[in-house]
XYZ file of C-alpha atoms in Angstrom:
530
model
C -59.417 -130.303 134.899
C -60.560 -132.973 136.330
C -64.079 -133.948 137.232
C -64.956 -134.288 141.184
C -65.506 -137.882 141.166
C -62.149 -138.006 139.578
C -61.128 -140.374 135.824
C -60.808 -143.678 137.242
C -63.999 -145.161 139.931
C -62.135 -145.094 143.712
C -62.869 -149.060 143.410
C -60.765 -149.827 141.145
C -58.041 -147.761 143.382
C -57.017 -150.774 145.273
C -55.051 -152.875 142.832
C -52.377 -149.853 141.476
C -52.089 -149.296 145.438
C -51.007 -153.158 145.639
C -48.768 -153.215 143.129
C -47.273 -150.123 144.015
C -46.519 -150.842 147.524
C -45.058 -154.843 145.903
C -43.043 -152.164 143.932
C -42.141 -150.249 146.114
C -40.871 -152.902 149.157
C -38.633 -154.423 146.411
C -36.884 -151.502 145.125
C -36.542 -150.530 148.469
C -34.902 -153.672 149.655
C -32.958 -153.898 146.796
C -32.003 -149.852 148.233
C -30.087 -151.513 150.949
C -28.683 -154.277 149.629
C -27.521 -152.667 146.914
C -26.197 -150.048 148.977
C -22.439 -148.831 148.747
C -20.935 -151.293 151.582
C -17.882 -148.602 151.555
C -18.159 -144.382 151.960
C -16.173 -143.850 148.442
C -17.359 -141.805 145.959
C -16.520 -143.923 142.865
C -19.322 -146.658 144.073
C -21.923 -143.745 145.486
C -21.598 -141.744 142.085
C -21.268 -144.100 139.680
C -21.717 -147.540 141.062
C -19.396 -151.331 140.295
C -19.639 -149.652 136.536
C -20.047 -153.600 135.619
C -23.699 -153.831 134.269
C -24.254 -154.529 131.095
C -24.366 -152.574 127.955
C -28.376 -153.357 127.416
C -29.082 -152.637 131.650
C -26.994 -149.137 131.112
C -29.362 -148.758 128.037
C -32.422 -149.543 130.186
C -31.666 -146.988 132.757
C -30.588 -144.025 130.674
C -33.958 -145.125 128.885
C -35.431 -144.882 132.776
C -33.442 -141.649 133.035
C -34.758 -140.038 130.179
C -38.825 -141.052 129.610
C -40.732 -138.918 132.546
C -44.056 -139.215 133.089
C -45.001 -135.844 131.547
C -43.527 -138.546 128.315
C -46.170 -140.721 129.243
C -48.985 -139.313 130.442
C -48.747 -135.974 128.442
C -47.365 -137.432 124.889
C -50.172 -139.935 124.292
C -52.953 -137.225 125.870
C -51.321 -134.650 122.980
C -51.201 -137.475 120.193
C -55.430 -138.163 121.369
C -55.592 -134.688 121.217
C -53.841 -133.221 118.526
C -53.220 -135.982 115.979
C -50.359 -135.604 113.794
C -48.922 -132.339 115.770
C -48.943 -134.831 118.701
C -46.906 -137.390 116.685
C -44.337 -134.925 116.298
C -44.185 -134.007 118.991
C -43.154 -137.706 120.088
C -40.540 -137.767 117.234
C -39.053 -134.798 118.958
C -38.503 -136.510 122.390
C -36.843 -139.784 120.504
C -34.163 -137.344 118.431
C -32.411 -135.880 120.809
C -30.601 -139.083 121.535
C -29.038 -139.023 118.161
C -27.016 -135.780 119.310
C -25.799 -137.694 122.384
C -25.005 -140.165 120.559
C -22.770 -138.752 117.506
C -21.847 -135.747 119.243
C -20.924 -135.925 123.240
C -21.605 -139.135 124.722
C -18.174 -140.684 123.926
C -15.580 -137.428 124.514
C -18.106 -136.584 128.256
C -16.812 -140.426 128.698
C -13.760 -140.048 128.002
C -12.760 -136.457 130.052
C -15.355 -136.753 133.172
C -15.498 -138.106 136.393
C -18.528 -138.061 138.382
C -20.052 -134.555 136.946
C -19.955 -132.122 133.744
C -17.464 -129.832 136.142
C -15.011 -132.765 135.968
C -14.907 -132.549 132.423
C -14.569 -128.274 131.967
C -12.009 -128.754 135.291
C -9.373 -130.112 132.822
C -9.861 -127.390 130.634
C -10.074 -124.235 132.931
C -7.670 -125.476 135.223
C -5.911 -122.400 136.479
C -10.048 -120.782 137.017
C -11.969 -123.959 137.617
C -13.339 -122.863 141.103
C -15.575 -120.522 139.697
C -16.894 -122.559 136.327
C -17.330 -125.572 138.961
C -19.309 -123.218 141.080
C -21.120 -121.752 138.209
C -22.097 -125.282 136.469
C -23.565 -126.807 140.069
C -25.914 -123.512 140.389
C -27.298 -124.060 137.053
C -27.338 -128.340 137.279
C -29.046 -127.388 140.522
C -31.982 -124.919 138.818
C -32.373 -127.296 136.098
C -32.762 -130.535 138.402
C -35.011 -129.082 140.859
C -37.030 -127.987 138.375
C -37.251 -131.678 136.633
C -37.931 -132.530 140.545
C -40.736 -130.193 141.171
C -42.216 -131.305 137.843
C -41.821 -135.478 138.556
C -43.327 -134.303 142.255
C -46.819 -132.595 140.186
C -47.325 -135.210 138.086
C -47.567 -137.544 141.255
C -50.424 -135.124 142.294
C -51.954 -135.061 138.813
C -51.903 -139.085 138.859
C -53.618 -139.265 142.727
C -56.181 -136.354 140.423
C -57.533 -139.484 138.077
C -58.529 -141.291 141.079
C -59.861 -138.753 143.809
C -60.499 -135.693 141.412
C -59.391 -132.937 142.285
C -57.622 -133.888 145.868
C -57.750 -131.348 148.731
C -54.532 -129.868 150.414
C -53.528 -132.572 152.510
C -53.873 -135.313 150.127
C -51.973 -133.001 147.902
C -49.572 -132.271 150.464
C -49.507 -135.991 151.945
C -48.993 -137.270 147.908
C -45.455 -135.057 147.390
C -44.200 -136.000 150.875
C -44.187 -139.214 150.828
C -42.652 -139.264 147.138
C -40.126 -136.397 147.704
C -39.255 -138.771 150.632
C -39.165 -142.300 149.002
C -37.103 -140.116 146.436
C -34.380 -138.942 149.116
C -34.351 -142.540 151.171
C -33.511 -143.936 147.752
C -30.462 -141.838 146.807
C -29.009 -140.990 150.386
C -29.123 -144.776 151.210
C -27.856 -146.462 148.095
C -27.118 -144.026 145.523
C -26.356 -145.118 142.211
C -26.618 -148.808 142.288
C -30.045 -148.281 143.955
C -31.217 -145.142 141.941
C -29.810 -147.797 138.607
C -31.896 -150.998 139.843
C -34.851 -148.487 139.931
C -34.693 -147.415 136.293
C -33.955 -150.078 134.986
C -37.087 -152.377 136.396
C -39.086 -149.185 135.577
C -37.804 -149.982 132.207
C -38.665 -153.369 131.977
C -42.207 -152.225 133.177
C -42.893 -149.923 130.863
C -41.703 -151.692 127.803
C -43.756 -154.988 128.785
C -47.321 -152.795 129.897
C -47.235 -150.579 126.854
C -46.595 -153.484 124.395
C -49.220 -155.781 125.892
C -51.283 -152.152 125.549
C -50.623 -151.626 122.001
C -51.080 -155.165 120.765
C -55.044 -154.989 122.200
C -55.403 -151.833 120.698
C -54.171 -152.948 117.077
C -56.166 -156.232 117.638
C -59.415 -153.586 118.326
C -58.789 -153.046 114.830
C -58.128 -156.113 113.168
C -54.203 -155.240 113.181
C -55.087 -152.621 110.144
C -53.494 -148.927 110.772
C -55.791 -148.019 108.093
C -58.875 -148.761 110.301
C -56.583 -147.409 113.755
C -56.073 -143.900 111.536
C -59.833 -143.409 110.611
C -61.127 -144.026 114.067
C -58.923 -141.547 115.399
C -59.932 -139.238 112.611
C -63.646 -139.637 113.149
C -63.456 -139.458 116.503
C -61.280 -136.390 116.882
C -64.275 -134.212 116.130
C -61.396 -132.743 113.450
C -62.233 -135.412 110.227
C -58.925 -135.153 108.083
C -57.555 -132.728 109.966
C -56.774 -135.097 112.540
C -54.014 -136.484 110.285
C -52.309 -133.071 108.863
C -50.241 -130.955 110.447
C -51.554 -127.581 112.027
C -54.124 -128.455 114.608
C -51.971 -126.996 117.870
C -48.652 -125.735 116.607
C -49.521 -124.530 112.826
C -52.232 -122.279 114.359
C -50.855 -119.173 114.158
C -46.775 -118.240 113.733
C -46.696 -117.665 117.444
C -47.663 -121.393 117.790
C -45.414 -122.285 115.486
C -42.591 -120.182 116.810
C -42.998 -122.495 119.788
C -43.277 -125.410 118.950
C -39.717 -125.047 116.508
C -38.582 -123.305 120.484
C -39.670 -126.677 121.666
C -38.230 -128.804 119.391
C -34.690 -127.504 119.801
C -34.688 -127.436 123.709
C -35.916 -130.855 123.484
C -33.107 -132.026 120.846
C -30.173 -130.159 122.409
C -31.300 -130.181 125.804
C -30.993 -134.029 126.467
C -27.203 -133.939 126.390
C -27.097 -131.190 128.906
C -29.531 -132.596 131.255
C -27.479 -133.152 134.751
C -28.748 -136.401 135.406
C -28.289 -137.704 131.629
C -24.574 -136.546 131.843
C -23.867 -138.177 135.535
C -25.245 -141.702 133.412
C -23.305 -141.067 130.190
C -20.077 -141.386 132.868
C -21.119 -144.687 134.247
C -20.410 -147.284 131.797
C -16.672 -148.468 132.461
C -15.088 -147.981 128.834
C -16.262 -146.611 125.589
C -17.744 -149.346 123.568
C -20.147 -150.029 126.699
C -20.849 -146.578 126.787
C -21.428 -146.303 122.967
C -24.034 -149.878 123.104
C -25.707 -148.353 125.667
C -26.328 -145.390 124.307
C -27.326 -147.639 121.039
C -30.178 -149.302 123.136
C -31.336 -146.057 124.717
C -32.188 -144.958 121.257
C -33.784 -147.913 120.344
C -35.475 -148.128 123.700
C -36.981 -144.531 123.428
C -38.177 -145.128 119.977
C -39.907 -147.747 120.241
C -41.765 -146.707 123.289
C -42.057 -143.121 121.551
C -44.084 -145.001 118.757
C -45.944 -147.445 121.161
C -46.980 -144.486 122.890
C -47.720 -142.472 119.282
C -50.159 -145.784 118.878
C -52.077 -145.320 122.392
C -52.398 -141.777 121.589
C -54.070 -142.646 118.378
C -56.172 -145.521 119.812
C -57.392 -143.526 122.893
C -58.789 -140.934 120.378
C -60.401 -144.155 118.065
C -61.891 -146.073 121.073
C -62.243 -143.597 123.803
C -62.856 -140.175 121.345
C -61.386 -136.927 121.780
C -64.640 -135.270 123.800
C -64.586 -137.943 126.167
C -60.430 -137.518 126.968
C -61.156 -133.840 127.237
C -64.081 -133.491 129.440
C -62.167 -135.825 131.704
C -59.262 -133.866 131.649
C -58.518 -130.811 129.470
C -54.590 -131.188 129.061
C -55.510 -134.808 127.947
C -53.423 -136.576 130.923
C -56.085 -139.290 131.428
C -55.897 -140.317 127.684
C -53.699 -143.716 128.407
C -55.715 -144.401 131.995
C -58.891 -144.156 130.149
C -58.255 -146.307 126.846
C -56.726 -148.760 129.245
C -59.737 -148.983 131.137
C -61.641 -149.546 128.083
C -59.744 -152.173 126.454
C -58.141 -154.066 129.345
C -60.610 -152.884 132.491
C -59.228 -152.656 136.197
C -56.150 -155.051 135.539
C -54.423 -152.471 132.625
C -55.270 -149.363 134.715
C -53.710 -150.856 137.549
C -50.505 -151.523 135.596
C -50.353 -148.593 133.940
C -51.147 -146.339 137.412
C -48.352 -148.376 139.133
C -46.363 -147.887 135.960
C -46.166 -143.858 136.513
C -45.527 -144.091 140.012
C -42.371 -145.848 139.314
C -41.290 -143.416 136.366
C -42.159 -140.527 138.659
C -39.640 -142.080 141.684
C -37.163 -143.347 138.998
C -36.814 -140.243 137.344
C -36.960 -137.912 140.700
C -34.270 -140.247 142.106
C -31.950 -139.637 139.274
C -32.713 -136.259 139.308
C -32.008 -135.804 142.877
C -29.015 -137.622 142.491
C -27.668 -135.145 139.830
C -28.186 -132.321 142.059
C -26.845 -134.091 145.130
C -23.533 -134.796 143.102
C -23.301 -131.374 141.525
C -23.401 -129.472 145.533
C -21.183 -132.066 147.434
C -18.797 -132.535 144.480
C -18.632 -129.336 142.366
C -19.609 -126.916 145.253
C -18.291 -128.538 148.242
C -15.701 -130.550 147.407
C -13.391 -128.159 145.093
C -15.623 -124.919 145.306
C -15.048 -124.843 148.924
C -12.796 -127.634 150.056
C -10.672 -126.812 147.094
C -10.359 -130.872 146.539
C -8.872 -131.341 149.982
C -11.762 -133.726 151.143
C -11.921 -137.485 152.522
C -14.090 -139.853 150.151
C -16.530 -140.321 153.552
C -16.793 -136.338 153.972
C -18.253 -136.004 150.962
C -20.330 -138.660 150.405
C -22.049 -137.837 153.762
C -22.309 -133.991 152.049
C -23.761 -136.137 149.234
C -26.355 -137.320 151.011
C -27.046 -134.410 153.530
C -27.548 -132.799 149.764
C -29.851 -135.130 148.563
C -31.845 -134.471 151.540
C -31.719 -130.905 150.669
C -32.633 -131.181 147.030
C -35.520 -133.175 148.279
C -36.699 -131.079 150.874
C -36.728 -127.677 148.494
C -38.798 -129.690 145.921
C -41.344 -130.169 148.153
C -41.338 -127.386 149.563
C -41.403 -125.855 145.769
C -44.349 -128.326 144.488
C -46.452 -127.768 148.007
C -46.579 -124.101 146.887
C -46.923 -124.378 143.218
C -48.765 -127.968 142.785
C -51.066 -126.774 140.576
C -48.270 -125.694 137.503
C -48.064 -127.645 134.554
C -45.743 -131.015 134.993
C -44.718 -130.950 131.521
C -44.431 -127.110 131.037
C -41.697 -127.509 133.782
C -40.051 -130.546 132.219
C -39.513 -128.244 128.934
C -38.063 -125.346 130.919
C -35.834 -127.676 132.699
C -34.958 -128.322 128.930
C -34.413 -125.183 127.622
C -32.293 -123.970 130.535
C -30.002 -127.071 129.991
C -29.909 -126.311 125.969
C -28.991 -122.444 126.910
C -26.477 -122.883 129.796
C -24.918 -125.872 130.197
C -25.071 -126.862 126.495
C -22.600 -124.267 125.085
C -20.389 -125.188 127.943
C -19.710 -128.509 126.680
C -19.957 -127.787 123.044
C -17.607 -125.217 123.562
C -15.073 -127.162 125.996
C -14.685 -130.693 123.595
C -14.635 -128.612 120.106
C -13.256 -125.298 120.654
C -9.665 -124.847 121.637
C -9.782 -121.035 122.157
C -12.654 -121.834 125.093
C -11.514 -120.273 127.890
C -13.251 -119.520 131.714
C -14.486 -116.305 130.926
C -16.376 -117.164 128.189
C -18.037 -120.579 130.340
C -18.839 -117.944 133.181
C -20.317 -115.684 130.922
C -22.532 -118.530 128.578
C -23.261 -120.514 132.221
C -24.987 -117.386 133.769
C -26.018 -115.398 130.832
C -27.609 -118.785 129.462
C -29.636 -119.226 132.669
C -30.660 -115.275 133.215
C -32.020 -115.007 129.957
C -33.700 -118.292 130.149
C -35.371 -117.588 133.488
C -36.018 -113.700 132.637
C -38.015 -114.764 129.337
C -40.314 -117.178 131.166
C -40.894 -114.508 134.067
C -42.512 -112.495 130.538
C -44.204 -115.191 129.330
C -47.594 -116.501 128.876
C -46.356 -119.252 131.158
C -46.363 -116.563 133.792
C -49.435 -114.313 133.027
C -51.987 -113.189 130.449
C -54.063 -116.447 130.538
C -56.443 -118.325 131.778
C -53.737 -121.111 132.221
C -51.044 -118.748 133.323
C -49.813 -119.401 136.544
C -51.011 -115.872 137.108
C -54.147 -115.593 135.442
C -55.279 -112.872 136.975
C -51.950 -110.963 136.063
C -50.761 -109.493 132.960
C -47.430 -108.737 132.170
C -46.222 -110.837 129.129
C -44.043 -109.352 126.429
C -42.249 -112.678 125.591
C -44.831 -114.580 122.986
C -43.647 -117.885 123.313
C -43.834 -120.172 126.364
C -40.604 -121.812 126.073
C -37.955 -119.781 125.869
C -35.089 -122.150 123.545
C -35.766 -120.638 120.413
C -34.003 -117.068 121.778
C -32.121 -118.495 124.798
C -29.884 -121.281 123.064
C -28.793 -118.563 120.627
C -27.991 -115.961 123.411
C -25.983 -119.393 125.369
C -24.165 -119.753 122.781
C -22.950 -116.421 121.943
C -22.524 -115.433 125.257
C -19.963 -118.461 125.755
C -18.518 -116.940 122.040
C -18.285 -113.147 123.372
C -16.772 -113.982 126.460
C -14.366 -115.966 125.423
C -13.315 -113.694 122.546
C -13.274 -110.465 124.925
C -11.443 -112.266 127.847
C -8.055 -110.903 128.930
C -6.833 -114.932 129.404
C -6.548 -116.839 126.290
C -6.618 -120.615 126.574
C -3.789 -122.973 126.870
C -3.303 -124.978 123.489
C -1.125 -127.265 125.173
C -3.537 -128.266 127.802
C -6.245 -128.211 124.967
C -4.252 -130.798 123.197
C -4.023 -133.101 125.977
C -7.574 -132.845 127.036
C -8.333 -133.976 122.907
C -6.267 -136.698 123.283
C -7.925 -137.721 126.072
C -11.255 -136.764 124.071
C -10.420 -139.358 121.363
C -8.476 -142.460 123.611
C -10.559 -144.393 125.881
C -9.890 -143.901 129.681
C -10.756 -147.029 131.439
């Protein structure tokens, strides 16, 4: 944890508070203006659809890179070295399954949400799947909520140290607020113009960042790599594989359980589907997803760098007496190479991924209860645009208000350790869904009830078993001890059991599917709706 006095001197707190608040008037002006001038749900959901290939890029890119990506990535590169770099190559490939697999058929068949999309498929049961995907998009973005609203607290930790309950509680308020304000006022254009100058931030602070740290070193790798090697108290170590996930097969049972939440949960991810249906036709859709890949590589390997330079200039002791999970890695190497200036920028830089990526989280959510839920769960579809965009926001406020609530009680859990089960739940539920309902004609409702919920359970019942839970010292339960399931993320089991629970339902369901209406929903799959 953190020491008392906290990472970063309270002097140098003013500047990040200056450019946070210059952040945050603009964005918040740019809230209103941008606001829909009409209640339709077209321009709340998705916005003029208008922008851009390279500014649809720039916010899926916004979207996607959380600050558990930036704090946590470059603290487990400083830390673990090559493990850590993998790590990072993980978060960057789960784009190319968007990419070649859904992006362009979710497109092409959705709406506003992934219900939209199975609707046209299970049209005779779609109540129920509707009802059954917003419950899950719900767990999964509350969960991405909670964990945006803890790494708020563990930024406000690198100042103050560790910060007692009010400025805890005073810290997720006024986010989980800023957060609701910004999607219950202008929705998508708003939540858009967020991520994408939170984009623009992040790509010019960590390239200024990485070109002093390769200038440290004369612009040699050689001399960046053997720093970070001597430093890491590991020698050569540092640069093989082995030091956190090849330490036992449990550890590397884990990270593998990792790797493929992280690569097939990005597609399922509520927030990343609600962008994919933005763009206005197909090629935009298919440039933007182009420049989110580039985007998140190249900050993947700026960040890779930082890791590796924090470790050479700051060293590995340092990092970890400052702060054990190695969060404070990119504050502190800032403050070494570019002093108060850098730290401010980079400070002000994670506020504005944590509200960018809460408010298209919250969005997600918001659109999966007043649409999915609401609008055909309940209404059936007989609703007025202005009923349920005011639902919309009434559920954004909702969302907002249980991940407080949720982050007040549990502030202390692990901001990335949520992230990942956000991930996993995503790969084991809603995954299968939409594998199943663009490739599979014999997909029928039975078999997306049973994958949805069965998914989900068996996600949520593994981590209740795991280490995550109980059985050590970092356990949310230390004290406790009642883990049977090894691993801390649960993927590695729970993807498998999605997908066969989406198989075995389908196969033992008394319905079987409509080939006509399978046909026609390909078609659509393959032509370009504009």
């Amino acid at each position: 944890m953190t020491t008392a006095s906290g990472v970063i001197p309270l002097n140098q707190v003013g500047l990040p508070l200056v450019l946070f608040l210059v952040f945050l008037v603009v964005t918040m002006f740019t809230a209103i203006i941008n606001s829909p001038h009409r209640d339709e749900v077209n321009e709340f959901y998705l916005g003029s659809r208008t922008l851009s290939p390279l500014r649809y890029g720039m916010a899926m890119c916004g979207d996607y890179l959380s600050a558990a990506t930036l704090l946590g990535s470059t603290g487990l590169v400083c830390l673990t070295g090559y493990d850590g770099l993998l790590y990072l190559v993980g978060t960057a490939i789960g784009w190319i399954m968007v990419l070649l697999l859904i992006a362009e058929p979710l497109r092409n068949t959705g709406l506003f949400t992934l219900g939209d999309t199975v609707a046209l498929r299970m049209r005779d049961r779609q109540r129920p799947v509707r009802l059954a995907i917003g419950v899950c998009a719900l767990v999964v973005s509350v969960l991405y909520l909670v964990a945006q609203l803890s790494a708020s607290v563990a930024l406000l930790t690198q100042f103050t140290g560790m910060p007692g309950g009010a400025a805890r509680a005073l810290c997720v308020i006024i986010i989980g607020c800023l957060v609701v304000f910004y999607v219950a006022v202008g929705g998508m254009p708003s939540t858009t113009f967020i991520q994408v100058a939170k984009t623009a931030m992040l790509v010019v602070v960590t390239v200024v960042a990485v070109v002093l740290v390769l200038r440290h070193f004369s612009w040699s790798g050689d001399d960046l790599l053997g720093a970070a090697a001597a430093n890491s108290g590991h020698g050569d170590a540092y640069l093989r594989p082995g030091l956190r996930f090849g330490v036992s097969t449990t550890s590397k049972l884990d990270f593998l359980s990792l790797a493929l939440s992280m690569a097939l949960g990005v597609g399922g991810l509520p927030h990343i589907v609600m962008r994919l249906l933005s763009p206005g036709s197909a090629r935009q859709l298919r440039t933007a997803v182009l420049w989110t890949v580039g985007l998140v590589g190249a900050v993947c390997l700026a960040l890779g760098i930082l890791g590796l330079g924090a470790a050479a200039v700051v060293g590995t002791d340092t990092v970890r007496a400052a702060d054990s999970t190695g969060n404070s890695a990119v504050l502190l190497l800032a403050q070494s190479l570019g002093g108060s200036l850098l730290v401010a920028a980079f400070s002000c830089l994670v506020f504005a991924t944590i509200l960018s990526v809460a408010a298209g989280v919250t969005l997600a959510a918001a659109s999966a209860l007043a649409h999915d839920v609401f609008a055909h769960g309940i209404r059936k579809g007989r609703v007025e645009d202005r009923q349920e965009v005011a639902v919309a926001r009434l559920s954004a406020g909702a969302v907002g208000a249980l991940g407080i609530f949720i982050a007040l009680l549990a502030w202390d859990w692990n901001a990335a350790s949520l992230a990942f089960l956000a991930f996993a739940i995503a790969a084991s539920s809603l995954v299968p869904t939409i594998v199943y309902t663009l490739f599979w004609p014999r997909f029928t409702a039975g078999g997306a009830l049973l994958g949805l919920y069965g998914g989900l359970g068996c996600s949520v019942l593994l981590v209740a078993f795991s280490p995550l839970v109980s059985s050590t010292p970092t356990s949310l339960l230390p004290s406790a001890d009642f883990a049977w399931f090894p691993l801390q993320n649960p993927g590695i089991v729970a993807i498998p059991v999605g997908f066969l629970l989406g198989w075995l339902g389908t196969v033992l369901s008394p319905r079987t599917a409509d080939v006509a209406t399978y046909h026609e929903f390909e078609e659509r799959c393959l032509a370009s709706v504009e």
